[in-house]
Short mmCIF file of C-alpha atoms and ligand atoms in Angstrom, two decimals:
data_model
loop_
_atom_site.label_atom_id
_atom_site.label_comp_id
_atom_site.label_asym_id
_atom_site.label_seq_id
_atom_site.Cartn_x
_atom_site.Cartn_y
_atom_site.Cartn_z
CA UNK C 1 0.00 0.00 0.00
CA UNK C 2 1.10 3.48 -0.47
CA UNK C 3 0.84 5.59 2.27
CA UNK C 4 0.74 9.14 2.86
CA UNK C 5 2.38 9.79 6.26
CA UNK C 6 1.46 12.67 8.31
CA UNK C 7 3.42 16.01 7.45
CA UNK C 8 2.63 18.03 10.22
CA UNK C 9 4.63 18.27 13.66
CA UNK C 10 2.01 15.65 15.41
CA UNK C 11 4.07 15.99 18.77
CA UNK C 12 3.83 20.24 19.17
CA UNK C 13 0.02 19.74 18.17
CA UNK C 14 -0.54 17.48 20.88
CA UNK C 15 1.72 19.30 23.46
CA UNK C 16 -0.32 22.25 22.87
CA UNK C 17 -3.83 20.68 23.18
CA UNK C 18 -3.08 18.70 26.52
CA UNK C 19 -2.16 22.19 27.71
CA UNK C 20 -5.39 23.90 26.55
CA UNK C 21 -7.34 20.96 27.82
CA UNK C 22 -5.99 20.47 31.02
CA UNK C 23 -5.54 24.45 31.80
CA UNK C 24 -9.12 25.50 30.99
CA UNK C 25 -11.73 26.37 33.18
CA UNK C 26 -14.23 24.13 34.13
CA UNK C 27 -14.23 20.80 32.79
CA UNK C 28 -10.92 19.12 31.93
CA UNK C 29 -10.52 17.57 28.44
CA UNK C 30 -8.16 15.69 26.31
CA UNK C 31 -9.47 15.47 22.48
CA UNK C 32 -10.92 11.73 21.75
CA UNK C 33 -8.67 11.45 18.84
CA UNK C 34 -5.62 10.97 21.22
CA UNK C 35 -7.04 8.05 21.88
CA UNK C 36 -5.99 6.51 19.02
CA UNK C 37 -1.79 5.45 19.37
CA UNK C 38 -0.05 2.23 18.62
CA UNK C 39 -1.29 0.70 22.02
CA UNK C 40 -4.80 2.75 21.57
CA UNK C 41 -5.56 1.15 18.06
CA UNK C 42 -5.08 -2.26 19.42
CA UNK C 43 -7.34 -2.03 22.66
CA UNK C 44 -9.98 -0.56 20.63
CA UNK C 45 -9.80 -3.60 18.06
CA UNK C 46 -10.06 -5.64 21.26
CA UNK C 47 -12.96 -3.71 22.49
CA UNK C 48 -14.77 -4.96 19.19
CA UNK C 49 -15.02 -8.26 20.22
CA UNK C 50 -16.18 -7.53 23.64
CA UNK C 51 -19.59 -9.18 24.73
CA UNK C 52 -20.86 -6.11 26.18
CA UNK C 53 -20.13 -3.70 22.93
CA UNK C 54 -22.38 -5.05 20.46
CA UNK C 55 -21.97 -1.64 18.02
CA UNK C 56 -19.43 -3.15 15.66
CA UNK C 57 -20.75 -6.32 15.40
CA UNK C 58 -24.88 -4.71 14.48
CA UNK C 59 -22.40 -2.77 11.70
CA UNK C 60 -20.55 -5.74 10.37
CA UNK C 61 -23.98 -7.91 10.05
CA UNK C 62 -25.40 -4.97 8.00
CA UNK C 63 -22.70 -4.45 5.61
CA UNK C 64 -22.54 -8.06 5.51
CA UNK C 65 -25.87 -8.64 4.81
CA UNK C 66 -26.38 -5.58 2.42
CA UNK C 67 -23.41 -4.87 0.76
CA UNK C 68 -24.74 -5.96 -2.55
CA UNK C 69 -27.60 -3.65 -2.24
CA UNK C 70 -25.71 -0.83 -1.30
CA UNK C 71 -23.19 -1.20 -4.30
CA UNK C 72 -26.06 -1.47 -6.51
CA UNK C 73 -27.07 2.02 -4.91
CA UNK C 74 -24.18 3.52 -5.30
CA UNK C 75 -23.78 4.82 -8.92
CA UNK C 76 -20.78 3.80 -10.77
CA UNK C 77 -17.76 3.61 -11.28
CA UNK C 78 -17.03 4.73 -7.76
CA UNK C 79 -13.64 5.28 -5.38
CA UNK C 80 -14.09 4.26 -1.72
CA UNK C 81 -13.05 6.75 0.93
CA UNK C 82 -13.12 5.39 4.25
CA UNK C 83 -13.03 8.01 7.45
CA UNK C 84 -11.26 6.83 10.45
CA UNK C 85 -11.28 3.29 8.93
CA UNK C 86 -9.73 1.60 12.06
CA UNK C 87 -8.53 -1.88 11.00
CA UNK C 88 -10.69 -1.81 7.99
CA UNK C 89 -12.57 -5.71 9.01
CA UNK C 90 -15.78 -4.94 8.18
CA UNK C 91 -15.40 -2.58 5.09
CA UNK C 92 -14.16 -6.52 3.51
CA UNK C 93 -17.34 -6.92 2.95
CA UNK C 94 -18.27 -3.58 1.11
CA UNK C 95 -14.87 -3.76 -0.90
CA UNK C 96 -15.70 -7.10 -2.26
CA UNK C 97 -18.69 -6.31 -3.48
CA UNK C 98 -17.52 -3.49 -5.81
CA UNK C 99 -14.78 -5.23 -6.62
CA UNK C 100 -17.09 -8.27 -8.04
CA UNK C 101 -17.64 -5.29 -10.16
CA UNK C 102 -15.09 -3.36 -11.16
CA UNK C 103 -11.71 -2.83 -10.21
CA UNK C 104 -12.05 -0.37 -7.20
CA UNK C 105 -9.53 2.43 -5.36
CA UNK C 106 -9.63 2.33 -1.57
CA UNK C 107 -8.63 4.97 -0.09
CA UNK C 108 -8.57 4.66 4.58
CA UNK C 109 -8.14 8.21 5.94
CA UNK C 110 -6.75 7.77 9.68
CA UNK C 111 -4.72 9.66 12.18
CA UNK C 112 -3.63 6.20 13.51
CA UNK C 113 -0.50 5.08 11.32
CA UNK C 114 -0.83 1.45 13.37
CA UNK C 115 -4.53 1.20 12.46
CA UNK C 116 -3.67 1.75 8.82
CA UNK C 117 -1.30 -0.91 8.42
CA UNK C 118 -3.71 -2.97 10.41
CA UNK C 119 -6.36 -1.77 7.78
CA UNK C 120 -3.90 -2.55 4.45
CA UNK C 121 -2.94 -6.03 5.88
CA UNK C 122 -6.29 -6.79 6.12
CA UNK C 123 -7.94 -5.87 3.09
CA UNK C 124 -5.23 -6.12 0.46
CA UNK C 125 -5.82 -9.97 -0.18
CA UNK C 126 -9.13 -8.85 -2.05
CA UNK C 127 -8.95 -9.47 -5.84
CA UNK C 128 -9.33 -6.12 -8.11
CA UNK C 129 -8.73 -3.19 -5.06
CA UNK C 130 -5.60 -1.20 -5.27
CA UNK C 131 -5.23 0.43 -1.67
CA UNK C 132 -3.60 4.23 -0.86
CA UNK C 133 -3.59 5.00 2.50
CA UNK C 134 -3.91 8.65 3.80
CA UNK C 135 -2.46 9.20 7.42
CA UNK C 136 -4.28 12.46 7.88
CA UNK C 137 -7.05 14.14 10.11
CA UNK C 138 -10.77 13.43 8.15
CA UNK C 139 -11.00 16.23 6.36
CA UNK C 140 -7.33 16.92 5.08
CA UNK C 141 -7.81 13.24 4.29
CA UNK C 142 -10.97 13.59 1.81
CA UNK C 143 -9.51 16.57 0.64
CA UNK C 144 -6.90 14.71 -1.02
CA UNK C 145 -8.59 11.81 -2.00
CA UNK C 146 -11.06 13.46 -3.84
CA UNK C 147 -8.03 15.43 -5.91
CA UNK C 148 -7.24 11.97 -6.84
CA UNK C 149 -10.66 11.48 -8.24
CA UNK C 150 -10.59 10.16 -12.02
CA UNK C 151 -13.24 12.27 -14.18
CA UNK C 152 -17.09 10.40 -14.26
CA UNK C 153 -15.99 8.39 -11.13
CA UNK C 154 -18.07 8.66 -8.14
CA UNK C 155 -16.69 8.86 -4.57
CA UNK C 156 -18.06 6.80 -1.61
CA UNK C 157 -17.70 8.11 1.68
CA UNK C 158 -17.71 5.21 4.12
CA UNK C 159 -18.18 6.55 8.02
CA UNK C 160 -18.65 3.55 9.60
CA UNK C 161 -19.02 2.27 13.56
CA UNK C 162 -20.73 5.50 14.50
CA UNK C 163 -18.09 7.64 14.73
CA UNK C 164 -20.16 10.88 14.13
CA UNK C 165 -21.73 9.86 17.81
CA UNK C 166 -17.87 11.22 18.64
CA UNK C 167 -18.88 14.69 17.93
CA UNK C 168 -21.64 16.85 19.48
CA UNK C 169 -24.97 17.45 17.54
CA UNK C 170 -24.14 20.80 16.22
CA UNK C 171 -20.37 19.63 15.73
CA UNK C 172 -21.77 16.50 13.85
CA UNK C 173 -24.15 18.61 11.43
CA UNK C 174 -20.96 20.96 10.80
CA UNK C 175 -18.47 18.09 9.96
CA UNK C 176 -21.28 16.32 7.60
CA UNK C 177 -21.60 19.59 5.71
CA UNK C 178 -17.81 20.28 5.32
CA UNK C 179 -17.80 16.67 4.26
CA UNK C 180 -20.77 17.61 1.70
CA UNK C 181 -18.72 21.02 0.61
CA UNK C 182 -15.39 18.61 -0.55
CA UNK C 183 -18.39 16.17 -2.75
CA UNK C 184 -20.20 16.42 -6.29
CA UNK C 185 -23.40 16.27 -6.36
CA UNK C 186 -24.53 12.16 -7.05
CA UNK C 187 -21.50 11.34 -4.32
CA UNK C 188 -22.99 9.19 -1.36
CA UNK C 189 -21.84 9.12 1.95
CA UNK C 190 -22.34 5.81 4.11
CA UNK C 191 -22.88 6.64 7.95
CA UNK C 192 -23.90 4.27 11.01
CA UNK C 193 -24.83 5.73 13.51
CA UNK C 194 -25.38 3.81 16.76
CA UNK C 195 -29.03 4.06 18.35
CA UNK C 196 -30.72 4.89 21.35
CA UNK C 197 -31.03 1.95 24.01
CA UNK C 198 -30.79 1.56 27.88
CA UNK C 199 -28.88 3.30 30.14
CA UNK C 200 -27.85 -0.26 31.53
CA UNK C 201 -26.14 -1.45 28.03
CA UNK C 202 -24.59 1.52 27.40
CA UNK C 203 -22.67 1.43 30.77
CA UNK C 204 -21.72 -1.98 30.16
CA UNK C 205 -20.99 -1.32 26.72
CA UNK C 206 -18.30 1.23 27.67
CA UNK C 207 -17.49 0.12 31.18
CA UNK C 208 -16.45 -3.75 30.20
CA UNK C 209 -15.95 -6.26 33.09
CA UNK C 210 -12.52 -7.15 31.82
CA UNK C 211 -11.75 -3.36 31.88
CA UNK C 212 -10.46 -3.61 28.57
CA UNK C 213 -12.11 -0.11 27.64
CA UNK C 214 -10.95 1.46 31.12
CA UNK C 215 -7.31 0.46 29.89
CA UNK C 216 -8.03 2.08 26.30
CA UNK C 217 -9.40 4.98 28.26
CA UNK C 218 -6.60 5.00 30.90
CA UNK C 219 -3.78 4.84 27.60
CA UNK C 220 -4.13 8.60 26.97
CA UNK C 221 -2.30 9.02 30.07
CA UNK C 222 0.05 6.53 29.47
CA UNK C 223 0.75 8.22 26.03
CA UNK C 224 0.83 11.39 27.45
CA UNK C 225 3.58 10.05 29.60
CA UNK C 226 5.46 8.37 26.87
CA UNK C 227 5.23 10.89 24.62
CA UNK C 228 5.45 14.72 26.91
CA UNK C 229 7.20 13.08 29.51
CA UNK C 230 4.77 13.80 32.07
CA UNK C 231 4.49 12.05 35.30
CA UNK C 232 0.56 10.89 35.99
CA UNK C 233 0.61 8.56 38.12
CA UNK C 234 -1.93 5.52 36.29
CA UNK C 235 -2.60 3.94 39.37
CA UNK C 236 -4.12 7.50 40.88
CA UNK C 237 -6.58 7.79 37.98
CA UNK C 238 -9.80 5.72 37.30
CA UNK C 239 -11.77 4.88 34.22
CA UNK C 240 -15.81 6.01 34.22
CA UNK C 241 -18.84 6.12 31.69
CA UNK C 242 -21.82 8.13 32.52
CA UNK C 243 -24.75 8.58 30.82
CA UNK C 244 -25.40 12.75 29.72
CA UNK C 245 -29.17 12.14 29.38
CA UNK C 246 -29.51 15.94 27.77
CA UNK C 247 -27.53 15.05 25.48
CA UNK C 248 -28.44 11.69 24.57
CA UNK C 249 -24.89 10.68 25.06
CA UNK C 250 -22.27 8.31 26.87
CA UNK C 251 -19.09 10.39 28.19
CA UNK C 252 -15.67 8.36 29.17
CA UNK C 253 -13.82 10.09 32.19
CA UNK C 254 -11.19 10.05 33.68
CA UNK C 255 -11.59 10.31 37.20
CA UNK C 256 -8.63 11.08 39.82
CA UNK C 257 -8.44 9.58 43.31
CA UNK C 258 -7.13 11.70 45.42
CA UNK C 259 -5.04 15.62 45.21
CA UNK C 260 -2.49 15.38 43.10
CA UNK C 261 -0.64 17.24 40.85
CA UNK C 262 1.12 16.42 37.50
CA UNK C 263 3.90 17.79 35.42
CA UNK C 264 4.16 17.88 31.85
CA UNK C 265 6.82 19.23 30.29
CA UNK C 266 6.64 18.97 26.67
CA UNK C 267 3.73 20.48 27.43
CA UNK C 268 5.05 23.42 29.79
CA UNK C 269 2.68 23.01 32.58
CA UNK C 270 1.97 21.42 35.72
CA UNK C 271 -1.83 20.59 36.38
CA UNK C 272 -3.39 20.04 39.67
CA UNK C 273 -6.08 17.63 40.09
CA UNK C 274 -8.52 17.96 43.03
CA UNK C 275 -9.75 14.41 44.67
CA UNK C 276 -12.63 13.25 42.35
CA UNK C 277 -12.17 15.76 39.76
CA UNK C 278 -12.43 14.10 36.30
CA UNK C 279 -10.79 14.50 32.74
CA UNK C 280 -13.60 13.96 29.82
CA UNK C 281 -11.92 12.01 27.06
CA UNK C 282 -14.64 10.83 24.28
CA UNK C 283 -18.69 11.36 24.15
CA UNK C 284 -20.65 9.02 22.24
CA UNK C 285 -23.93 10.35 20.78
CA UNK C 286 -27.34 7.98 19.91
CA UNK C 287 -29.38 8.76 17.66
CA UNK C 288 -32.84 7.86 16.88
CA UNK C 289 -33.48 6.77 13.37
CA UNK C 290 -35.71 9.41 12.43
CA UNK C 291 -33.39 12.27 13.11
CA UNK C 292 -30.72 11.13 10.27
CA UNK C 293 -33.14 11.82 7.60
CA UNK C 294 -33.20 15.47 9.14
CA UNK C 295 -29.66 16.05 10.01
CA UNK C 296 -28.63 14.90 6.55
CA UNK C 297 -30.73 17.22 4.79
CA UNK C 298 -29.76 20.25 7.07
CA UNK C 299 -26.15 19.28 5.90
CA UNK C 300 -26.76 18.81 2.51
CA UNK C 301 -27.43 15.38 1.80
CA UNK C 302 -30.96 13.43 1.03
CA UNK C 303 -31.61 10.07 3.09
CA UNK C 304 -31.46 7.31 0.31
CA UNK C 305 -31.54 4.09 2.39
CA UNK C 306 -31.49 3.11 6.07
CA UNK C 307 -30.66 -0.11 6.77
CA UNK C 308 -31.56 -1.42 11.02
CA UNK C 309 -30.27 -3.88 13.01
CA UNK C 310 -32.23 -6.14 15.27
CA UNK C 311 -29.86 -7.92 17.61
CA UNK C 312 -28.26 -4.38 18.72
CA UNK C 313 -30.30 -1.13 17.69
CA UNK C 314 -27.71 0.41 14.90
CA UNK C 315 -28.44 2.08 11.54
CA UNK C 316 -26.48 2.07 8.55
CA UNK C 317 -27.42 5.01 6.47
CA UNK C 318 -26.92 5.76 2.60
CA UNK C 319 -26.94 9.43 1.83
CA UNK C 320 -26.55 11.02 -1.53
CA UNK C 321 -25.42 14.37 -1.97
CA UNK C 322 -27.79 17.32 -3.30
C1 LIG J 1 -14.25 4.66 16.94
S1 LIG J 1 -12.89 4.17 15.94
C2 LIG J 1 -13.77 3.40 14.61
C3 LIG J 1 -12.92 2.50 13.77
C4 LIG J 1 -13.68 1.79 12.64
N1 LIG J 1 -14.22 2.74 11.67
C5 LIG J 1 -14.81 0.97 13.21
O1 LIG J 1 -15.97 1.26 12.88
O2 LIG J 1 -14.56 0.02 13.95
C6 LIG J 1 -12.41 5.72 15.24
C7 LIG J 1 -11.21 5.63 14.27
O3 LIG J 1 -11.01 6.95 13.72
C8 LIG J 1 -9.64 7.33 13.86
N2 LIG J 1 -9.67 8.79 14.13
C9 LIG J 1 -10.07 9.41 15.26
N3 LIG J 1 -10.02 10.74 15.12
C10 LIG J 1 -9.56 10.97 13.85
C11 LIG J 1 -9.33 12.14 13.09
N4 LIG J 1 -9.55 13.36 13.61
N5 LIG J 1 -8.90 12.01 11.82
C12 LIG J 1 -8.67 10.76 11.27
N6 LIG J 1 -8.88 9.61 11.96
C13 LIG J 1 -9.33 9.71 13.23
C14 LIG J 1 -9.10 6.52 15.02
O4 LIG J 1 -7.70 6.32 14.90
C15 LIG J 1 -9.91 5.24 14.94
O5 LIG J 1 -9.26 4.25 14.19
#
C-alpha cells in the first residue's frame, strides 16, 4: 500500500492541546482522537469483540448482509473513501462487493499510522482493489482523496461504527456539511450511527468487566507520559462512563483519586487535580433513526436508504449528496 504519512509536527500539536485541555476552566478535556496510538488502536480492536459492545458487530452484520444492495445504490464507477477506517474488518465486505464489479480504489483516511497498516494487511488480499492510505485528520484526508478522483468516477464516503456519535450534535451537522462542501453532487456518503437503548447497556458497553475499555481509556495518560514526559501517576486515575441524558450521550472520564498534581513538560505546565475531579476524554452520541433523515438534509445530503439492526439497535445510512 502506499501511504501518505502525516506532514505536520504531530508531537507540538498534541503538546499544545493537553495544555489547553488540562488548563481551561471548568471541565478538563483531552481530544478523543488521542485516543488513538499504537497501544490505543489495538485495545480498541479488542474492544470490538467484547460481549458487552455489540456496536461493531450490528455494523458488520449490516454491511454483511447488504453490501450488494448498497453497491447497486451507489452509482458507478465509484472510489471508496473510508473516514477513520480503524482496521478496515468490516469494510471486507463492502470492498468485495464493488470489486465483483469493477476494479475499485480504496482509499482509509486515519490519524492512527498502526490502524492503517492494520487496515492494508487486512484488506489487500481482495482481488481487483488497489489500496492508498492517507495518514491524515478526516477532512485533510478527503480533501486529497477526492483530488485523486478520475473524471465520471463517483466517490463513496464510508463513516462507519458510528463515529459521528464522537462529535456533538451541532459539531456532527458541521463536519457532515464540510464533508458535503469537498463532494459532487450524485457522491454518497455511508454513515452508522449507533441508536438509542438503555442506560444499563450503554454502561456496560463502555465500562467492560474485563476493563479492557478502562485500559483504552486510561492509555491517553500513558501516552501522554510516553510521549510529553509527564508524570501521571496511572494507578491514581480511574476509568468512568456516565450517561449525559440531555444530550443523549455516553461520556468516558477520567476520574482522579485523590489531590495530586502532575507535570508535563513537553507540554510546559503542571496541572493540579482535586480528589474526584475528572478529565472527559470521548462522548458518544445515539441517535434515533428518524433524526438522520433530518440532520442529513440540514447538511446537505438526502436520506437514500437506512438499513436497522435487530440484535443491537444500529443504523447504517446511505446518503446522496444534493
Ligand atoms: C471509533 S474508531 C472506529 C474505527 C472503525 N471505523 C470501526 O468502525 O470500527 C475511530 C477511528 O477513527 C480514527 N480517528 C479518530 N479521530 C480521527 C481524526 N480526527 N482524523 C482521522 N482519523 C481519526 C481513530 O484512529 C480510529 O481508528
Amino acid at each position: 500500500m502506499l501511504v501518505h504519512a502525516i506532514p505536520t509536527n504531530i508531537t507540538y500539536e498534541f503538546a499544545a492541546d493537553v495544555r489547553a485541555g488540562l488548563t481551561r476552566n471548568g471541565q478538563k478535556e483531552l481530544p478523543s482522537k488521542y485516543l488513538y496510538d499504537n497501544v490505543g488502536s489495538a485495545l480498541f480492536e479488542v474492544i470490538s469483540y467484547l460481549p458487552e459492545y455489540g456496536l461493531t458487530r450490528a455494523d458488520e452484520r449490516l454491511l454483511r448482509r447488504h453490501a450488494d444492495e448498497i453497491a447497486d445504490r451507489v452509482a458507478g464507477p465509484v472510489a471508496v473513501a473510508e473516514l477513520g477506517s480503524g482496521s478496515g474488518k468490516k469494510t471486507r465486505w463492502l470492498l468485495e462487493a464493488f470489486c465483483r464489479r469493477q476494479r475499485t480504489s480504496y482509499y482509509p483516511v486515519e490519524i492512527s499510522s498502526s490502524a492503517l497498516a492494520m487496515c492494508e494487511r487486512e484488506l489487500r488480499d481482495i482481488d481487483r482493489i488497489s489500496i492508498v492510505g492517507f495518514e491524515r485528520e478526516y477532512l485533510d484526508g478527503l480533501l486529497e482523496v477526492a483530488a485523486y478522483r478520475k473524471s465520471g468516477q463517483h466517490l463513496l464516503v464510508l463513516f462507519l461504527g458510528s463515529t459521528i456519535g464522537n462529535f456533538d450534535r451541532p459539531a456532527g451537522t458541521k463536519f457532515l456539511a464540510e464533508v458535503r462542501r469537498i463532494l459532487e453532487p450524485g457522491d454518497s456518503l455511508l454513515l452508522g450511527t449507533d441508536l438509542e437503548k438503555p442506560s444499563s447497556q450503554l454502561l456496560a458497553a463502555y465500562n467492560d468487566e474485563l476493563g479492557v475499555t478502562a485500559a483504552f481509556n486510561l492509555n491517553l495518560l500513558a501516552r501522554v507520559n510516553r510521549e510529553l514526559g509527564a508524570d501521571f501517576d496511572l494507578r491514581q486515575f480511574v476509568h468512568l462512563a456516565r450517561i449525559n441524558d440531555e444530550l443523549r450521550s455516553v461520556e468516558m472520564h477520567l476520574q482522579s483519586k485523590r489531590r495530586q498534581v502532575v507535570s508535563i513538560p513537553a507540554a510546559e505546565v503542571v496541572v493540579e487535580f482535586q480528589e474526584g475531579e475528572t478529565i472527559w476524554t470521548e462522548s458518544s452520541h445515539k441517535y434515533s433513526i428518524d433524526e438522520m433523515v433530518e440532520t442529513a438534509r440540514n447538511a446537505g445530503f438526502r436520506c437514500e436508504a437506512q438499513w436497522i439492526d435487530e440484535q443491537w439497535p444500529f443504523a447504517e445510512n446511505l446518503l446522496i449528496a444534493e
